mmCIF file of C-alpha atoms in Angstrom:
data_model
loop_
_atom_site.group_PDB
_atom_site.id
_atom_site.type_symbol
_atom_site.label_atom_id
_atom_site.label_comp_id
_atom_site.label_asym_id
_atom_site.label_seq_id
_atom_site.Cartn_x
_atom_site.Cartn_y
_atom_site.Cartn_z
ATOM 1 C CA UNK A 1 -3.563 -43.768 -8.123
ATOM 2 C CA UNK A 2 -0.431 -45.944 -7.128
ATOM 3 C CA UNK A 3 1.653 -42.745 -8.101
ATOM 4 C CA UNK A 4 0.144 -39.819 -6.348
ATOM 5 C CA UNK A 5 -0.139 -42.054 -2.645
ATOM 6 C CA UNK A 6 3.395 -43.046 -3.238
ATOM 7 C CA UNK A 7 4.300 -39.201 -3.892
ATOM 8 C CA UNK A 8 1.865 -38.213 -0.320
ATOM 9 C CA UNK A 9 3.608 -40.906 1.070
ATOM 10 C CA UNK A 10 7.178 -39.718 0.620
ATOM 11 C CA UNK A 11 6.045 -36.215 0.967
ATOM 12 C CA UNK A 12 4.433 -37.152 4.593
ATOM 13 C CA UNK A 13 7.846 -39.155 5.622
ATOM 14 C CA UNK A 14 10.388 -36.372 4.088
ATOM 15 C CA UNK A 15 7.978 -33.950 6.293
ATOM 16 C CA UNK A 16 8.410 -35.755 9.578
ATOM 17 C CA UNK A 17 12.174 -36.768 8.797
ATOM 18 C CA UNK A 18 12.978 -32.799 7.834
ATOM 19 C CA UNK A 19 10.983 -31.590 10.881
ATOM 20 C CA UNK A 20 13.558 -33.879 12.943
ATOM 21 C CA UNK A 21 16.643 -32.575 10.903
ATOM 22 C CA UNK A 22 15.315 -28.884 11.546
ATOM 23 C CA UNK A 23 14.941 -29.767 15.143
ATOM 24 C CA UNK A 24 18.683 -31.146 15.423
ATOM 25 C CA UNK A 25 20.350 -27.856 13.628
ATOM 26 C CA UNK A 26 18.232 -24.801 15.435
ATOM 27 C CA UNK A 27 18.539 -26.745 18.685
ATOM 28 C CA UNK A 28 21.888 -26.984 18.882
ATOM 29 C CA UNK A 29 21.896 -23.104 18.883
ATOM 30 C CA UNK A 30 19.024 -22.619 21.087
ATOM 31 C CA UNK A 31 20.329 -24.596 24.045
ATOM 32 C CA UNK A 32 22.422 -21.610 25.153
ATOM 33 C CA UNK A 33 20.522 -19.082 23.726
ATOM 34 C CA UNK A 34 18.172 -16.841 26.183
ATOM 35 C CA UNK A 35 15.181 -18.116 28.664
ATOM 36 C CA UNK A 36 12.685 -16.787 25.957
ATOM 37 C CA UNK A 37 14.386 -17.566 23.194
ATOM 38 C CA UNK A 38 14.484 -21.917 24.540
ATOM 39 C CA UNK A 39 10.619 -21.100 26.029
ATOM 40 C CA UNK A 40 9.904 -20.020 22.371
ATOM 41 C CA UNK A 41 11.232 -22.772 20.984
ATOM 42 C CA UNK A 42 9.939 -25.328 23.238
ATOM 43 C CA UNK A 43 6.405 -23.514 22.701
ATOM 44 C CA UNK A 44 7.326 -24.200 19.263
ATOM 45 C CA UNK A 45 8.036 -27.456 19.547
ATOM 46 C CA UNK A 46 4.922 -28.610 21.114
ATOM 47 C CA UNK A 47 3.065 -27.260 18.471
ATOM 48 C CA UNK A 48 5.041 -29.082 16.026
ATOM 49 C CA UNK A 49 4.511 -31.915 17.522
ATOM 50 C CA UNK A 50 0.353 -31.598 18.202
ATOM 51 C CA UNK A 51 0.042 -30.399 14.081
ATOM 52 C CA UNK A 52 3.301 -31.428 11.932
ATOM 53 C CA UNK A 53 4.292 -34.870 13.399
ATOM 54 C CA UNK A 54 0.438 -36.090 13.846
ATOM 55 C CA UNK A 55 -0.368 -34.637 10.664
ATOM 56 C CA UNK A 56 2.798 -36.461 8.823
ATOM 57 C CA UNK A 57 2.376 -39.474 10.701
ATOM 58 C CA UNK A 58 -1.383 -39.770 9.810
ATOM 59 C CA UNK A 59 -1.232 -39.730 6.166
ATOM 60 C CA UNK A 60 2.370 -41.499 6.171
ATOM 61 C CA UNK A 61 -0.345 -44.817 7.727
ATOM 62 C CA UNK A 62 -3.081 -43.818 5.269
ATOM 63 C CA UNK A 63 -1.183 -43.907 2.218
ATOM 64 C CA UNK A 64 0.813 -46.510 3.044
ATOM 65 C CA UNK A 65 -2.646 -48.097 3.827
ATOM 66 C CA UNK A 66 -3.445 -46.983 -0.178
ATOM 67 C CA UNK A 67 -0.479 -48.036 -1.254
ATOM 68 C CA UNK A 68 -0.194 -51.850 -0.554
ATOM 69 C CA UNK A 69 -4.143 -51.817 -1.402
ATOM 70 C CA UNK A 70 -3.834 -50.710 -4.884
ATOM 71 C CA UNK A 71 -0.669 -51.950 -5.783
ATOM 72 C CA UNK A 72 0.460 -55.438 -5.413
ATOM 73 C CA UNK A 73 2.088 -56.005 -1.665
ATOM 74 C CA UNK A 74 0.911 -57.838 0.929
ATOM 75 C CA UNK A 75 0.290 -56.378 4.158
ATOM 76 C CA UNK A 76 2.560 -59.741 5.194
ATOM 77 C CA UNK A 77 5.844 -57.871 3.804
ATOM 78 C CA UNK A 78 8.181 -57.313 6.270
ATOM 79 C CA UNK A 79 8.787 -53.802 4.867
ATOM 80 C CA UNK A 80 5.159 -53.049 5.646
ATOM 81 C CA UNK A 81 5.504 -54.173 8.884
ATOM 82 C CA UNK A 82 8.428 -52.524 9.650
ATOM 83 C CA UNK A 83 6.597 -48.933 8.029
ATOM 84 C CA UNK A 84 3.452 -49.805 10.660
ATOM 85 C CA UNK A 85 5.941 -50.631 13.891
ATOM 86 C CA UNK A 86 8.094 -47.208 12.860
ATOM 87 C CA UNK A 87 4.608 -45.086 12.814
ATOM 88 C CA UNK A 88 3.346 -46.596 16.099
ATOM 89 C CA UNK A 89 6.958 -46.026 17.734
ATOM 90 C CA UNK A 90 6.788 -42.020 16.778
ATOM 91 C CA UNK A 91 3.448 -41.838 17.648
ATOM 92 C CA UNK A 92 4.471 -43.717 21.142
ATOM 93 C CA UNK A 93 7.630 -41.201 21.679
ATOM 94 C CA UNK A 94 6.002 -38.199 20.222
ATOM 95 C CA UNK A 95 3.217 -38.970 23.244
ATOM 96 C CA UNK A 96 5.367 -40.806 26.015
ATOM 97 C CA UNK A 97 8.589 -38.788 25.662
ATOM 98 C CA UNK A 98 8.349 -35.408 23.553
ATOM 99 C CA UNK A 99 5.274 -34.073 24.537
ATOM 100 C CA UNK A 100 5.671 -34.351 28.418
ATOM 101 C CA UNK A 101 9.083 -34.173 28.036
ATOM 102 C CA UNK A 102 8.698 -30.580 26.094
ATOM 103 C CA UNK A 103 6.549 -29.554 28.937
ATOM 104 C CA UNK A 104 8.798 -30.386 31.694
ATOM 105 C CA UNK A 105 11.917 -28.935 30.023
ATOM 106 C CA UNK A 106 9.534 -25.248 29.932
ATOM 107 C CA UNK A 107 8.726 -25.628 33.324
ATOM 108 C CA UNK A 108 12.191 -26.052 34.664
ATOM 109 C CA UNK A 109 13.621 -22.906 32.540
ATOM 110 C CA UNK A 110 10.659 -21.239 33.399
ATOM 111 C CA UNK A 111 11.710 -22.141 37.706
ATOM 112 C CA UNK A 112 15.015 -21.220 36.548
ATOM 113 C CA UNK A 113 16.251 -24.875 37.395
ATOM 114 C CA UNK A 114 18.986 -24.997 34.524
ATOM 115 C CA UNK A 115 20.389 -28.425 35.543
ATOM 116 C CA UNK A 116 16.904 -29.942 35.580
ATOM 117 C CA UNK A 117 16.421 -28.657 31.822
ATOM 118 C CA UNK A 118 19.926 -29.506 30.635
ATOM 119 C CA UNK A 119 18.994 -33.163 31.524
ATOM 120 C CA UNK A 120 15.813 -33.069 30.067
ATOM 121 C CA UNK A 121 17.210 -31.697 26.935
ATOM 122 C CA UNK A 122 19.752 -34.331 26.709
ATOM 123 C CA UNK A 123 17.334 -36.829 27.066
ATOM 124 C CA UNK A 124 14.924 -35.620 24.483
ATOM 125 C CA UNK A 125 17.703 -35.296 21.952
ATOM 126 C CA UNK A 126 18.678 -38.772 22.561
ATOM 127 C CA UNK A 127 15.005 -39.970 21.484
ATOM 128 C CA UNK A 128 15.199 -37.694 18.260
ATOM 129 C CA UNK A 129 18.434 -39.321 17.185
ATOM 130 C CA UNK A 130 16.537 -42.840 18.208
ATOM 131 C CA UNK A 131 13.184 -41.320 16.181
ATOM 132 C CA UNK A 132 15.626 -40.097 13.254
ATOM 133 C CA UNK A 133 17.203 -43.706 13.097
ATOM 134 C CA UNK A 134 14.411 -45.845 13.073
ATOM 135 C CA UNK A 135 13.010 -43.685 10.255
ATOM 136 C CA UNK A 136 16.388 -44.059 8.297
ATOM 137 C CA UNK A 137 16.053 -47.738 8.482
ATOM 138 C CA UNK A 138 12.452 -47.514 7.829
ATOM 139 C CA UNK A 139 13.174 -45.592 4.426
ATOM 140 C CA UNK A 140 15.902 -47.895 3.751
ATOM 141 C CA UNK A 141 13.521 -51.054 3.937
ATOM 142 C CA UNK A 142 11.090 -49.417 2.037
ATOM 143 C CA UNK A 143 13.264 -48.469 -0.565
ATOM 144 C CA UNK A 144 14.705 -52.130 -0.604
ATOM 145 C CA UNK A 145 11.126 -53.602 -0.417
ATOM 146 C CA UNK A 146 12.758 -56.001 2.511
ATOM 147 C CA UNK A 147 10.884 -59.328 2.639
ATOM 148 C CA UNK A 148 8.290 -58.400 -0.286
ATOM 149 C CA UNK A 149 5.449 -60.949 -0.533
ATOM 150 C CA UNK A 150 2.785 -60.009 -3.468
ATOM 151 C CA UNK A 151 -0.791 -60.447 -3.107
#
């Protein structure tokens, strides 16, 4: 059982990591693309981020869950930890920032207020490089098993 959670585990993080790699190329094209072509990818966007990211990010906590359960960790590792704090960050900035921050930038292409959704823009792609990093070190602790305590 250790083996297949471990696999849905890494399939769930490579998801949510890809999905934020995807994000970086495409929008670097789509910022001076079109109205409907950065409304269609905002639309897009949000839609990741209500089925992809909750979906990843849900069975990235499950397995994990699964994973120190069957095998031999305690939930007192400080990789563990770290794997719990990264899932309840994305969760917090895929709420807090992304989502409204998704909405806002459509609503000030859709006004035609092009400064407003440059800046908003910016500032989401700062929190996907910030999202992107703290799952980098996440994958690097895991991989390391960082402050492994067996149960």
């Amino acid at each position: 059982m250790y083996a297949f959670l471990k696999f849905i585990h890494i399939a769930a993080v490579a998801t949510w990591f890809g999905a934020n790699m995807v994000q970086a190329f495409v929008s670097r094209s789509v910022v001076s693309s079109s109205r409907e072509v950065r409304l269609w990818w905002s639309d897009n966007l949000l839609a990741m981020a209500r089925v992809l990211y909750n979906v990843a990010g849900i069975v990235v906590l499950i397995t994990g869950v699964g994973l120190v359960i069957d095998g031999d960790i305690s939930m007192a590792s400080t990789f563990v930890s770290i794997g719990f704090l990264a899932v309840i960050i994305g969760a917090g900035l895929g709420m807090g920032v992304f989502a409204p921050g998704l909405r806002k930038y459509s609503a000030a292409v859709k006004a035609g207020n092009e400064t407003e959704a440059k800046a908003i823009w910016d500032r989401l792609g700062m929190f996907g490089i910030l999202d992107s990093a703290i799952l980098l070190l996440t994958i690097y602790a895991m991989v390391d098993h960082w402050g492994l305590k067996l149960s």
